[in-house]
Short mmCIF file of C-alpha atoms in Angstrom, two decimals:
data_model
loop_
_atom_site.label_atom_id
_atom_site.label_comp_id
_atom_site.label_asym_id
_atom_site.label_seq_id
_atom_site.Cartn_x
_atom_site.Cartn_y
_atom_site.Cartn_z
CA MET X 238 -209.71 -69.91 -33.48
CA GLY X 239 -207.55 -68.65 -36.30
CA TYR X 240 -206.78 -65.49 -34.40
CA ALA X 241 -205.78 -67.40 -31.23
CA TRP X 242 -203.47 -69.63 -33.28
CA ARG X 243 -201.79 -66.62 -34.85
CA LEU X 244 -201.39 -65.07 -31.38
CA ASP X 245 -199.72 -68.22 -30.05
CA VAL X 246 -197.28 -68.24 -32.98
CA CYS X 247 -196.39 -64.60 -32.44
CA THR X 248 -195.95 -65.17 -28.72
CA ALA X 249 -193.69 -68.14 -29.35
CA ALA X 250 -191.59 -66.21 -31.87
CA THR X 251 -191.21 -63.35 -29.44
CA LEU X 252 -190.12 -65.73 -26.68
CA LEU X 253 -187.58 -67.41 -28.98
CA ALA X 254 -186.13 -64.04 -30.03
CA GLY X 255 -185.81 -63.03 -26.40
CA VAL X 256 -184.02 -66.24 -25.51
CA ALA X 257 -181.58 -65.80 -28.42
CA LEU X 258 -180.86 -62.17 -27.51
CA GLY X 259 -180.32 -63.13 -23.91
CA ALA X 260 -177.85 -65.82 -24.95
CA ILE X 261 -175.89 -63.33 -27.09
CA ILE X 262 -175.73 -60.79 -24.26
CA SER X 263 -174.73 -63.48 -21.77
CA ASP X 264 -171.97 -64.75 -24.06
CA THR X 265 -170.66 -61.21 -24.63
CA VAL X 266 -170.57 -60.51 -20.89
CA ARG X 267 -168.83 -63.82 -20.28
CA LYS X 268 -166.16 -63.06 -22.89
CA GLN X 269 -165.61 -59.57 -21.48
CA ALA X 270 -165.22 -61.05 -18.03
CA HIS X 271 -162.69 -63.56 -19.33
CA SER X 272 -160.84 -60.78 -21.14
CA SER X 273 -160.70 -58.63 -18.01
CA SER X 274 -159.63 -61.58 -15.89
CA LEU X 275 -156.99 -62.60 -18.42
CA ASP X 276 -155.61 -59.05 -18.66
CA SER X 277 -155.35 -58.95 -14.89
CA SER X 278 -153.66 -62.34 -14.70
CA HIS X 279 -151.10 -61.33 -17.36
CA ARG X 280 -149.75 -58.71 -15.01
CA HIS X 281 -148.62 -61.44 -12.65
CA VAL X 282 -147.39 -64.30 -14.89
CA GLU X 283 -144.49 -64.90 -17.22
CA LEU X 284 -145.61 -65.19 -20.84
CA ASN X 285 -142.71 -67.58 -21.56
CA ASP X 286 -144.07 -70.10 -19.04
CA PRO X 287 -145.38 -73.11 -21.08
CA GLU X 288 -148.23 -73.76 -18.61
CA THR X 289 -149.37 -70.15 -18.86
CA GLN X 290 -149.22 -70.24 -22.65
CA SER X 291 -151.27 -73.45 -22.72
CA ALA X 292 -153.88 -72.22 -20.24
CA ASN X 293 -154.40 -68.97 -22.13
CA ALA X 294 -154.30 -70.41 -25.65
CA ALA X 295 -158.11 -70.35 -25.94
CA TYR X 296 -158.20 -66.63 -25.22
CA ASP X 297 -155.56 -65.32 -27.62
CA ASP X 298 -158.14 -63.15 -29.34
CA TYR X 299 -158.67 -61.21 -26.14
CA ALA X 300 -155.11 -61.02 -24.74
CA VAL X 301 -152.85 -58.02 -25.38
CA PRO X 302 -149.23 -59.24 -25.79
CA ARG X 303 -146.70 -57.63 -23.48
CA ASP X 304 -143.35 -56.18 -24.48
CA ILE X 305 -141.21 -56.04 -21.36
CA ARG X 306 -137.40 -55.70 -21.39
CA VAL X 307 -135.31 -57.29 -18.65
CA GLY X 308 -132.93 -54.86 -16.95
CA VAL X 309 -130.88 -52.15 -18.64
CA GLU X 310 -129.33 -54.86 -20.83
CA GLY X 311 -132.71 -55.36 -22.46
CA LEU X 312 -132.88 -51.69 -23.46
CA ILE X 313 -129.69 -51.79 -25.53
CA GLY X 314 -130.04 -51.71 -29.30
CA ASN X 315 -132.99 -51.41 -31.69
CA THR X 316 -132.55 -47.65 -31.65
CA PRO X 317 -134.65 -45.61 -34.12
CA LEU X 318 -133.43 -44.40 -37.49
CA MET X 319 -134.34 -40.73 -37.91
CA ARG X 320 -134.43 -38.54 -41.02
CA ILE X 321 -132.56 -35.31 -40.24
CA LYS X 322 -134.95 -32.88 -41.90
CA SER X 323 -132.70 -29.86 -42.33
CA LEU X 324 -129.78 -31.76 -43.87
CA SER X 325 -132.06 -33.87 -46.07
CA ASP X 326 -134.00 -30.89 -47.37
CA ALA X 327 -130.84 -28.86 -48.03
CA THR X 328 -129.01 -31.63 -49.90
CA GLY X 329 -131.84 -33.45 -51.66
CA CYS X 330 -130.69 -36.74 -50.12
CA ASP X 331 -132.29 -38.66 -47.28
CA ILE X 332 -129.73 -38.22 -44.51
CA LEU X 333 -130.73 -40.71 -41.84
CA ALA X 334 -129.22 -41.04 -38.38
CA LYS X 335 -129.16 -44.06 -36.09
CA VAL X 336 -130.05 -42.45 -32.76
CA GLU X 337 -127.60 -44.32 -30.54
CA MET X 338 -127.88 -41.72 -27.78
CA LEU X 339 -131.23 -43.38 -26.93
CA ASN X 340 -129.45 -46.44 -25.56
CA PRO X 341 -129.82 -46.54 -21.74
CA GLY X 342 -126.20 -45.51 -21.20
CA GLY X 343 -126.60 -42.68 -23.69
CA SER X 344 -124.34 -43.87 -26.51
CA ALA X 345 -123.49 -46.58 -29.03
CA LYS X 346 -120.86 -47.85 -26.59
CA ASP X 347 -123.58 -49.66 -24.64
CA ARG X 348 -123.56 -52.28 -27.37
CA ILE X 349 -119.87 -53.09 -27.09
CA ALA X 350 -119.77 -52.85 -23.28
CA LEU X 351 -122.46 -55.51 -23.01
CA ALA X 352 -120.80 -57.67 -25.68
CA ILE X 353 -117.39 -57.51 -24.01
CA VAL X 354 -118.72 -58.35 -20.54
CA GLU X 355 -120.94 -61.19 -21.77
CA GLU X 356 -118.14 -62.69 -23.86
CA ALA X 357 -115.81 -62.60 -20.82
CA GLU X 358 -118.51 -64.33 -18.75
CA LYS X 359 -118.95 -66.96 -21.45
CA GLN X 360 -115.21 -67.67 -21.36
CA GLY X 361 -115.25 -67.90 -17.56
CA LEU X 362 -112.90 -64.94 -17.14
CA ILE X 363 -115.21 -63.08 -14.73
CA HIS X 364 -118.07 -64.06 -12.44
CA PRO X 365 -120.83 -61.84 -10.99
CA ASN X 366 -120.70 -60.73 -7.35
CA SER X 367 -117.24 -62.21 -6.78
CA GLY X 368 -115.19 -59.04 -6.49
CA ASP X 369 -114.14 -59.08 -10.15
CA VAL X 370 -113.25 -55.70 -11.65
CA VAL X 371 -113.47 -54.57 -15.28
CA TYR X 372 -110.71 -52.13 -16.29
CA GLU X 373 -110.81 -49.89 -19.33
CA GLY X 374 -109.01 -46.91 -20.83
CA THR X 375 -111.44 -44.59 -22.59
CA SER X 376 -112.24 -40.98 -23.44
CA GLY X 377 -115.50 -41.39 -21.57
CA SER X 378 -118.46 -43.03 -23.31
CA THR X 379 -117.24 -46.64 -23.19
CA GLY X 380 -116.39 -46.15 -19.54
CA ILE X 381 -119.90 -44.88 -18.81
CA SER X 382 -121.43 -47.87 -20.59
CA LEU X 383 -119.15 -50.30 -18.76
CA ALA X 384 -119.90 -48.66 -15.41
CA MET X 385 -123.63 -49.11 -16.06
CA ILE X 386 -123.34 -52.72 -17.27
CA CYS X 387 -120.98 -53.67 -14.44
CA ARG X 388 -123.38 -52.33 -11.81
CA ALA X 389 -126.26 -54.18 -13.44
CA LYS X 390 -124.38 -57.49 -13.62
CA GLY X 391 -122.45 -57.52 -10.34
CA TYR X 392 -118.99 -56.13 -11.14
CA MET X 393 -116.93 -53.04 -10.38
CA ALA X 394 -115.58 -50.76 -13.10
CA HIS X 395 -112.18 -49.04 -12.96
CA ILE X 396 -111.89 -46.42 -15.70
CA CYS X 397 -108.69 -44.66 -16.79
CA LEU X 398 -109.30 -41.32 -18.55
CA PRO X 399 -107.24 -38.54 -20.13
CA ASP X 400 -107.32 -35.62 -17.71
CA ASP X 401 -108.74 -33.32 -20.40
CA THR X 402 -111.97 -35.36 -20.63
CA SER X 403 -115.13 -33.31 -20.20
CA VAL X 404 -116.26 -32.80 -16.60
CA GLU X 405 -119.73 -34.17 -17.40
CA LYS X 406 -118.34 -37.58 -18.34
CA ILE X 407 -116.14 -37.72 -15.25
CA ASN X 408 -119.02 -36.85 -12.93
CA LEU X 409 -121.31 -39.37 -14.59
CA LEU X 410 -118.74 -42.13 -14.16
CA LYS X 411 -118.42 -41.34 -10.47
CA SER X 412 -122.20 -41.23 -10.07
CA LEU X 413 -122.38 -44.74 -11.54
CA GLY X 414 -119.93 -45.93 -8.90
CA ALA X 415 -116.89 -46.42 -11.11
CA VAL X 416 -113.35 -45.90 -9.86
CA VAL X 417 -111.99 -43.03 -11.98
CA GLU X 418 -108.25 -42.63 -12.59
CA MET X 419 -107.10 -39.54 -14.49
CA VAL X 420 -103.88 -39.63 -16.52
CA PRO X 421 -102.17 -37.04 -18.77
CA PRO X 422 -102.89 -37.37 -22.54
CA ALA X 423 -100.09 -39.36 -24.15
CA SER X 424 -99.19 -41.41 -27.20
CA ILE X 425 -100.04 -45.12 -27.21
CA VAL X 426 -96.32 -45.92 -27.00
CA ASP X 427 -96.23 -44.25 -23.56
CA LYS X 428 -96.80 -46.64 -20.64
CA ARG X 429 -98.81 -43.91 -18.89
CA GLN X 430 -101.28 -43.57 -21.76
CA TYR X 431 -104.80 -44.26 -20.49
CA VAL X 432 -105.31 -47.56 -22.36
CA ASN X 433 -101.94 -48.88 -21.22
CA MET X 434 -102.64 -47.76 -17.67
CA ALA X 435 -105.92 -49.72 -17.59
CA ARG X 436 -104.11 -52.84 -18.82
CA THR X 437 -101.46 -52.38 -16.12
CA ARG X 438 -104.05 -52.01 -13.36
CA ALA X 439 -105.75 -55.26 -14.39
CA GLN X 440 -102.40 -57.05 -14.42
CA GLU X 441 -101.59 -55.68 -10.97
CA GLN X 442 -104.83 -57.02 -9.51
CA ASN X 443 -104.30 -60.45 -11.03
CA ALA X 444 -100.71 -60.59 -9.75
CA ASP X 445 -101.68 -59.78 -6.16
CA PRO X 446 -102.71 -62.96 -4.28
CA ASN X 447 -104.24 -60.88 -1.48
CA THR X 448 -106.71 -59.09 -3.75
CA LEU X 449 -110.23 -60.46 -3.92
CA GLY X 450 -111.53 -61.11 -7.41
CA ARG X 451 -110.03 -61.06 -10.87
CA GLY X 452 -109.21 -58.10 -13.06
CA LEU X 453 -110.43 -57.99 -16.68
CA PHE X 454 -108.92 -55.55 -19.17
CA ALA X 455 -111.86 -54.84 -21.50
CA ASP X 456 -109.51 -53.74 -24.31
CA GLN X 457 -112.20 -52.12 -26.46
CA PHE X 458 -109.70 -51.16 -29.19
CA GLU X 459 -108.47 -54.71 -29.81
CA ASN X 460 -111.29 -56.89 -28.45
CA GLU X 461 -113.16 -58.35 -31.44
CA ALA X 462 -116.39 -58.59 -29.46
CA ASN X 463 -116.56 -54.87 -30.33
CA TRP X 464 -117.00 -55.08 -34.13
CA ARG X 465 -118.98 -58.30 -33.84
CA ALA X 466 -121.61 -56.52 -31.73
CA HIS X 467 -122.18 -54.07 -34.59
CA TYR X 468 -122.07 -56.85 -37.19
CA GLU X 469 -124.67 -58.88 -35.31
CA HIS X 470 -126.96 -56.03 -34.27
CA THR X 471 -126.35 -52.50 -35.59
CA GLY X 472 -125.84 -53.56 -39.21
CA PRO X 473 -128.95 -55.77 -39.38
CA GLU X 474 -131.01 -53.03 -37.72
CA ILE X 475 -129.94 -50.47 -40.34
CA TRP X 476 -130.65 -52.92 -43.17
CA ARG X 477 -134.13 -53.62 -41.83
CA GLN X 478 -134.95 -49.98 -41.09
CA THR X 479 -133.89 -48.77 -44.55
CA GLY X 480 -135.51 -51.71 -46.31
CA GLY X 481 -132.08 -52.36 -47.83
CA GLN X 482 -132.21 -49.01 -49.67
CA ILE X 483 -128.96 -47.40 -48.55
CA ASP X 484 -126.30 -45.78 -50.73
CA ALA X 485 -123.71 -44.69 -48.15
CA PHE X 486 -122.78 -45.34 -44.54
CA ILE X 487 -120.73 -42.57 -42.93
CA THR X 488 -119.25 -42.47 -39.44
CA GLY X 489 -116.14 -41.68 -37.47
CA ALA X 490 -113.86 -44.25 -35.90
CA GLY X 491 -112.34 -44.41 -32.44
CA THR X 492 -111.94 -48.11 -31.77
CA GLY X 493 -113.17 -48.78 -35.31
CA GLY X 494 -115.81 -51.26 -34.19
CA THR X 495 -118.86 -49.46 -35.57
CA ILE X 496 -117.56 -48.76 -39.06
CA SER X 497 -116.10 -52.28 -39.37
CA GLY X 498 -119.04 -54.24 -38.01
CA VAL X 499 -121.70 -52.31 -39.93
CA SER X 500 -119.78 -52.28 -43.22
CA ARG X 501 -118.97 -55.99 -43.00
CA TYR X 502 -122.67 -56.71 -42.65
CA LEU X 503 -124.03 -54.27 -45.24
CA LYS X 504 -121.49 -54.48 -48.08
CA PRO X 505 -122.13 -58.12 -49.07
CA LEU X 506 -125.86 -57.37 -49.17
CA ARG X 507 -125.42 -54.15 -51.20
CA PRO X 508 -122.03 -54.14 -52.96
CA GLN X 509 -122.55 -50.65 -54.43
CA LEU X 510 -122.77 -49.18 -50.92
CA LYS X 511 -120.07 -46.60 -50.16
CA VAL X 512 -118.55 -46.59 -46.66
CA VAL X 513 -116.96 -43.27 -45.73
CA LEU X 514 -114.85 -42.44 -42.69
CA ALA X 515 -115.43 -39.08 -40.95
CA ASP X 516 -112.19 -38.06 -39.24
CA PRO X 517 -111.28 -35.11 -36.94
CA PRO X 518 -107.98 -33.18 -36.76
CA GLY X 519 -105.01 -35.05 -35.34
CA SER X 520 -106.20 -38.49 -36.40
CA GLY X 521 -104.14 -40.59 -38.78
CA LEU X 522 -107.03 -42.68 -40.10
CA PHE X 523 -107.87 -40.17 -42.85
CA ASN X 524 -104.42 -40.63 -44.39
CA LYS X 525 -104.57 -44.38 -43.89
CA VAL X 526 -107.80 -44.67 -45.88
CA LYS X 527 -106.89 -42.11 -48.55
CA TYR X 528 -103.21 -42.83 -49.05
CA GLY X 529 -102.43 -46.09 -47.28
CA VAL X 530 -100.08 -44.57 -44.69
CA MET X 531 -100.90 -43.40 -41.20
CA PHE X 532 -98.52 -40.45 -41.06
CA ASP X 533 -96.06 -38.65 -43.28
CA VAL X 534 -94.03 -41.12 -45.36
CA ALA X 535 -90.91 -40.15 -43.38
CA GLU X 536 -92.41 -41.65 -40.23
CA ARG X 537 -92.81 -45.31 -39.45
CA GLU X 538 -96.20 -46.38 -38.09
CA GLY X 539 -96.34 -46.94 -34.34
CA THR X 540 -93.21 -44.94 -33.52
CA ARG X 541 -94.67 -41.44 -33.52
CA ARG X 542 -94.28 -39.91 -30.08
CA ARG X 543 -95.86 -36.52 -30.61
CA HIS X 544 -99.23 -36.04 -28.93
CA GLN X 545 -102.36 -35.85 -31.07
CA VAL X 546 -103.08 -32.40 -32.46
CA ASP X 547 -105.46 -30.51 -30.17
CA THR X 548 -109.10 -31.07 -31.05
CA MET X 549 -112.32 -30.55 -29.13
CA VAL X 550 -113.76 -33.74 -30.61
CA GLU X 551 -113.95 -36.68 -28.21
CA GLY X 552 -114.58 -40.34 -28.96
CA ILE X 553 -113.27 -40.58 -32.53
CA GLY X 554 -109.89 -40.14 -34.19
CA ILE X 555 -106.80 -42.21 -33.47
CA ASN X 556 -103.19 -42.55 -34.55
CA ARG X 557 -102.98 -46.29 -35.01
CA VAL X 558 -104.81 -49.10 -36.79
CA THR X 559 -106.66 -51.14 -34.18
CA CYS X 560 -107.72 -54.75 -34.55
CA ASN X 561 -111.33 -53.57 -34.79
CA PHE X 562 -110.62 -51.03 -37.53
CA GLU X 563 -108.49 -53.52 -39.43
CA ALA X 564 -111.43 -55.97 -39.38
CA GLY X 565 -113.34 -53.68 -41.74
CA ARG X 566 -110.67 -51.52 -43.38
CA ALA X 567 -111.07 -53.25 -46.74
CA TYR X 568 -114.71 -52.15 -46.81
CA VAL X 569 -113.98 -48.42 -46.27
CA ASP X 570 -114.08 -46.59 -49.59
CA ASP X 571 -113.21 -43.00 -48.73
CA ALA X 572 -112.54 -40.54 -45.90
CA ILE X 573 -113.53 -36.95 -45.14
CA ARG X 574 -111.59 -34.66 -42.81
CA VAL X 575 -113.75 -32.41 -40.61
CA THR X 576 -112.27 -29.46 -38.70
CA ASP X 577 -113.29 -28.33 -35.23
CA LYS X 578 -114.72 -25.14 -36.74
CA GLU X 579 -116.95 -27.14 -39.09
CA ALA X 580 -118.04 -29.49 -36.28
CA ILE X 581 -118.99 -26.57 -34.01
CA ALA X 582 -120.92 -24.86 -36.82
CA MET X 583 -122.79 -28.09 -37.59
CA ALA X 584 -123.68 -28.65 -33.92
CA ARG X 585 -125.20 -25.17 -33.78
CA TYR X 586 -126.94 -25.73 -37.14
CA LEU X 587 -128.64 -28.90 -35.87
CA VAL X 588 -129.97 -27.09 -32.80
CA GLU X 589 -131.18 -24.11 -34.83
CA ASN X 590 -132.91 -26.14 -37.50
CA ASP X 591 -133.83 -29.49 -35.94
CA GLY X 592 -133.72 -29.02 -32.17
CA LEU X 593 -131.03 -31.73 -32.08
CA PHE X 594 -128.50 -31.25 -29.28
CA VAL X 595 -125.58 -33.53 -30.07
CA GLY X 596 -121.98 -34.16 -29.07
CA SER X 597 -118.80 -33.47 -30.98
CA SER X 598 -118.41 -36.81 -32.79
CA THR X 599 -121.99 -36.63 -34.05
CA ALA X 600 -121.34 -33.15 -35.43
CA VAL X 601 -118.32 -34.53 -37.32
CA ASN X 602 -120.47 -37.35 -38.72
CA CYS X 603 -123.13 -34.91 -39.91
CA VAL X 604 -120.63 -32.61 -41.64
CA ALA X 605 -119.23 -35.61 -43.51
CA ALA X 606 -122.70 -36.92 -44.39
CA ALA X 607 -123.81 -33.54 -45.77
CA ARG X 608 -120.57 -33.11 -47.71
CA TRP X 609 -120.92 -36.57 -49.24
CA ALA X 610 -124.54 -35.84 -50.16
CA LYS X 611 -123.46 -32.69 -51.99
CA LYS X 612 -120.80 -34.72 -53.79
CA ILE X 613 -122.99 -37.55 -55.07
CA GLY X 614 -126.10 -35.50 -55.82
CA ARG X 615 -129.77 -35.66 -54.99
CA GLY X 616 -131.92 -38.74 -54.49
CA HIS X 617 -129.58 -40.92 -52.45
CA THR X 618 -129.94 -42.42 -48.96
CA ILE X 619 -127.11 -41.82 -46.49
CA VAL X 620 -126.96 -43.28 -42.97
CA THR X 621 -124.82 -41.90 -40.16
CA ILE X 622 -124.71 -42.16 -36.36
CA ILE X 623 -125.91 -39.86 -33.60
CA CYS X 624 -123.37 -41.06 -31.05
CA ASP X 625 -124.38 -39.18 -27.90
CA SER X 626 -126.06 -36.05 -26.55
CA GLY X 627 -124.45 -32.64 -26.21
CA VAL X 628 -125.14 -32.88 -22.47
CA ARG X 629 -121.86 -34.80 -22.12
CA HIS X 630 -119.95 -32.02 -23.87
CA LEU X 631 -121.13 -28.86 -22.11
CA SER X 632 -117.86 -27.89 -20.47
CA LYS X 633 -115.63 -28.45 -23.50
CA PHE X 634 -117.16 -28.68 -26.99
CA TRP X 635 -120.33 -26.71 -26.29
CA LYS X 636 -118.44 -24.14 -24.25
CA ALA X 637 -116.54 -23.36 -27.44
CA ALA X 638 -119.70 -23.52 -29.54
CA GLY X 639 -121.53 -21.03 -27.34
CA SER X 640 -125.24 -20.38 -27.03
CA VAL X 641 -127.53 -20.68 -30.03
CA GLU X 642 -129.38 -17.50 -30.97
CA GLY X 643 -133.16 -17.21 -30.69
CA GLU X 644 -135.57 -16.56 -33.54
CA SER X 645 -134.06 -13.14 -34.14
CA GLY X 646 -130.62 -14.65 -34.76
CA ARG X 647 -129.41 -15.28 -38.31
CA LYS X 648 -129.28 -18.99 -39.06
CA VAL X 649 -126.09 -20.38 -40.56
CA ASP X 650 -126.36 -21.60 -44.15
CA LEU X 651 -125.30 -25.23 -44.71
CA ASP X 652 -123.09 -24.36 -47.68
CA SER X 653 -121.10 -21.96 -45.53
CA ILE X 654 -120.40 -24.79 -43.07
CA LEU X 655 -119.27 -27.07 -45.86
CA GLY X 656 -117.13 -24.37 -47.45
CA GLN X 657 -119.21 -24.35 -50.66
#
């Protein structure tokens, strides 16, 4: 009797344990099925849809959030900040570079192209798929970014270029469907200068009643959407990526939008920050920052008719103060002149030591960043810009730079580049 009772208790306990285990397994299978079903359904629904969010709220623990950008516009910005190992190790400073060549159009100009077009749309100046044309005068990169954005948003791009622009940029513009108009290099006071020519073409379209669509002169040099794009996006990105620990920001200036927008954002947050202009031969900005005058004191600003001194550097350097540069000029503390020889040597150095293949303006930036690091001493954080890839400069800048030697070649010492 006692034995039978004990057997019944054991049997009952075994049955209860089996039921409990079965329930656990069943619940696990059910949850996995829900997870699989939910994952499948997320491929076909919009996460921003309120009904979808409500229906899936109970399964948040099992859902994997998606990160999907919309169009090429959604790929612009939030570029990585990279420590350039060779320059950092050689100088004892963290020399960091905002890798703007990873924007979809291949340069920092994607930011301003999008800002200019969207601001014009907001003001009702242009409308998608209506025959409207965006005109711009550029040395290449802004034109490429505009051509990309225009195609994505339903416009045509008409780009006026100096006829000594690298072949790679010209071919890329044509491949993106832009109308390309080549003009001889000239001073800004010349009506045939590429910026003035773009303005004229836009005016001609708007004056012709038989032409479909409106013409918009993007005016990257004077359009304040330029520096505001860097104030609203590039500056905050740098601040977040450095954790606010930044001692110097160094970059060149073409339109002046990058140096103005970034410095206007960063300086109030970190007043001890030094902003330094990197300037190539033939540009007057170095003198403007250092001495307060654009040219020799015997010349009056805006009347100089000589062409810019020959330089292989494209995209930075200018002989006038633009609206965008003026917006941040008070925040620029110093300037460094970089020669073509130094820029070429730095471009080769970055390939040899870091595998970085960059364009001419980036090489100028890196020379200036390394020189500033040597000046202020070890332990500081310096941020500069990788503007674009060397792929856009093969026929001009990199033709002069030549091929980089293999492992048997003697690597150039950084101090020899900096003249130290």
